PDB file of C-alpha atoms in Angstrom:
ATOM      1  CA  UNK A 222      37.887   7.443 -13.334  1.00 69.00           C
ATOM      2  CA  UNK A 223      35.659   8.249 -16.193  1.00 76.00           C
ATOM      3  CA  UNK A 224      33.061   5.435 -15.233  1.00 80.00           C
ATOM      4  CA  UNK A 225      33.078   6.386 -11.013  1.00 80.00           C
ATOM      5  CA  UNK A 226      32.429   9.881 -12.610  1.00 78.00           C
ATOM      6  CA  UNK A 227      29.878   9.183 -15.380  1.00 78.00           C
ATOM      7  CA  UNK A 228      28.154   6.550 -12.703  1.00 83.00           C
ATOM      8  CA  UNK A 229      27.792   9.674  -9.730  1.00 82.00           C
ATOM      9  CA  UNK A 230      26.066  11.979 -12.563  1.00 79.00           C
ATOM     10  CA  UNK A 231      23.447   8.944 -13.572  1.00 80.00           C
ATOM     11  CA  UNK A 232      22.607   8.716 -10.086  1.00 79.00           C
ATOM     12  CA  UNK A 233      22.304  12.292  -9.346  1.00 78.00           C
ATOM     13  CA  UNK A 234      20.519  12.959 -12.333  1.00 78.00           C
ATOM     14  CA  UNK A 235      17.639   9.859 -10.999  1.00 76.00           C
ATOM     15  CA  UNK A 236      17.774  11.333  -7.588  1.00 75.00           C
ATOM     16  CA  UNK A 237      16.600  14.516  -9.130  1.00 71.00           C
ATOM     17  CA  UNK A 238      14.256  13.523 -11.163  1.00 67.00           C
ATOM     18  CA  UNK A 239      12.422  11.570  -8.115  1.00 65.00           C
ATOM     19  CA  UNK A 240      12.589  14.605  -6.116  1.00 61.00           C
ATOM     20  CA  UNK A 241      12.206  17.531  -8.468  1.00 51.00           C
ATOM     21  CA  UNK A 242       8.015  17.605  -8.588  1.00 57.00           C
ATOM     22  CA  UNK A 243       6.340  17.366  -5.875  1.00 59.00           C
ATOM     23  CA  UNK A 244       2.747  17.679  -6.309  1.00 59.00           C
ATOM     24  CA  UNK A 245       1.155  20.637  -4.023  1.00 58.00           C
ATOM     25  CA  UNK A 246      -2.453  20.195  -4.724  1.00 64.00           C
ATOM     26  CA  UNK A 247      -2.684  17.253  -1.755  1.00 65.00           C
ATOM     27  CA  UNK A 248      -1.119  19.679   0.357  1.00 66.00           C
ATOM     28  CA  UNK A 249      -4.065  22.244  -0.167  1.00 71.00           C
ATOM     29  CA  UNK A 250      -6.907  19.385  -0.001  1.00 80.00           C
ATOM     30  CA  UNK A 251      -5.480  18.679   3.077  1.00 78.00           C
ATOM     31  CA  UNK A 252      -5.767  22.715   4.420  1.00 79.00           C
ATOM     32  CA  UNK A 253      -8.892  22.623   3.004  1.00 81.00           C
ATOM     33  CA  UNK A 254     -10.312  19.317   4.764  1.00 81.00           C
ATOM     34  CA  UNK A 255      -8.792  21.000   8.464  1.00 80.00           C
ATOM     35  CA  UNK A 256     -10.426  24.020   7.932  1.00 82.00           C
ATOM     36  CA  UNK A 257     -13.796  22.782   7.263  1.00 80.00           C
ATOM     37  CA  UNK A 258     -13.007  20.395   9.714  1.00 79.00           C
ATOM     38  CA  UNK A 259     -12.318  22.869  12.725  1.00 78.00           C
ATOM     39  CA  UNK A 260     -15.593  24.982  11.432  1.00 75.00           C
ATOM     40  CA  UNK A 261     -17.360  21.932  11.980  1.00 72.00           C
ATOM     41  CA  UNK A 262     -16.211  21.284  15.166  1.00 77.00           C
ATOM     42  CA  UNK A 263     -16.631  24.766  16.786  1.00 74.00           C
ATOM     43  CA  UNK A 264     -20.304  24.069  16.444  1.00 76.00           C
ATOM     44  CA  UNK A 265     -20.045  21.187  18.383  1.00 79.00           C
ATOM     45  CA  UNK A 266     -18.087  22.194  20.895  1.00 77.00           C
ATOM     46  CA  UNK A 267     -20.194  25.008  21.606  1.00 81.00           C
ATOM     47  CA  UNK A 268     -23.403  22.736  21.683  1.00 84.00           C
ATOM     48  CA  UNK A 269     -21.750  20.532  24.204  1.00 85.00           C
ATOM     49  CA  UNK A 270     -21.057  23.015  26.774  1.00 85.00           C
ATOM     50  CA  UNK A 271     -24.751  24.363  26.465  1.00 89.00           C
ATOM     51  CA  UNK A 272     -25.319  20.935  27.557  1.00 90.00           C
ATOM     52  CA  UNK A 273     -22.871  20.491  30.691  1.00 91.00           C
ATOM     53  CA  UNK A 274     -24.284  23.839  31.669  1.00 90.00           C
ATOM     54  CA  UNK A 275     -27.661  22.835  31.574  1.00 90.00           C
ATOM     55  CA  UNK A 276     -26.352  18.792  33.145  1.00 92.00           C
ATOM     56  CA  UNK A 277     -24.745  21.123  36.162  1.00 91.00           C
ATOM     57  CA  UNK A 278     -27.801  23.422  36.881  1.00 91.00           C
ATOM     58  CA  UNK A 279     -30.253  20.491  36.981  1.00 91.00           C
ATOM     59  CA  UNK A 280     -27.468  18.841  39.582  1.00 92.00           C
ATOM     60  CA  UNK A 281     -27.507  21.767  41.773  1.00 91.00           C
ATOM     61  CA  UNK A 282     -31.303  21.818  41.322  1.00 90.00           C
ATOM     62  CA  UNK A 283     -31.543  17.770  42.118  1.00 91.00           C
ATOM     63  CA  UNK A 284     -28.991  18.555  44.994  1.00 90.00           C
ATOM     64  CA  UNK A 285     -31.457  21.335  46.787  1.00 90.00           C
ATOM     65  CA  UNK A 286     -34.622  18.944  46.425  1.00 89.00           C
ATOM     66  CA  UNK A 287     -32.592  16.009  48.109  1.00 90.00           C
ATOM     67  CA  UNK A 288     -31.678  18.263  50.632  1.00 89.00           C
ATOM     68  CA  UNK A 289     -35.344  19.441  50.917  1.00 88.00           C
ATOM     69  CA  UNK A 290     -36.888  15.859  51.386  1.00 87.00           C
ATOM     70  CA  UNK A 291     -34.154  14.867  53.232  1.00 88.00           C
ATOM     71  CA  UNK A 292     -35.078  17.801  56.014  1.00 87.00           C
ATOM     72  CA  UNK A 293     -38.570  16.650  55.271  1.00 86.00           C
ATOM     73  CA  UNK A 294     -38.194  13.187  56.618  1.00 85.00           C
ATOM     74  CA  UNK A 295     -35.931  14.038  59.180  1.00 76.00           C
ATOM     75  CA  UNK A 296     -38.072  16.824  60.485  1.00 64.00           C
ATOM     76  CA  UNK A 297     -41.428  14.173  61.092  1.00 56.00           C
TER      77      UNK A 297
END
């Protein structure tokens, strides 16, 4: 009886020891790193729809020109 007990406290005294510090500073890094991340980002994201804006008014524009010609030809 005495070794089953003295062998459960060695094991649950390792097992704590393992799990007793953790180490938060990787946890912070990693907020850190998302934030500037998601700053970075933002930027980018707002660049790109400048730039489908733009892409979709010079469609529509391309569109009315085709049309144009189009009435042009068919018109002679």
């Amino acid at each position: 009886m005495k070794k089953l007990l003295f062998s459960t406290l060695l094991l649950l005294a390792i097992s704590t020891s393992f799990t007793s510090c953790r180490d938060t500073k990787k946890t912070d890094t990693i907020d850190a790193a998302v934030e500037k991340t998601s700053e970075a980002t933002e930027g980018a994201l707002e660049q790109t729809g400048k730039a489908i804006d733009n892409a979709v008014e010079q469609t529509k524009e391309a569109g009315e020109a085709t049309k144009d010609a189009i009435k042009k030809v068919g018109g002679n």
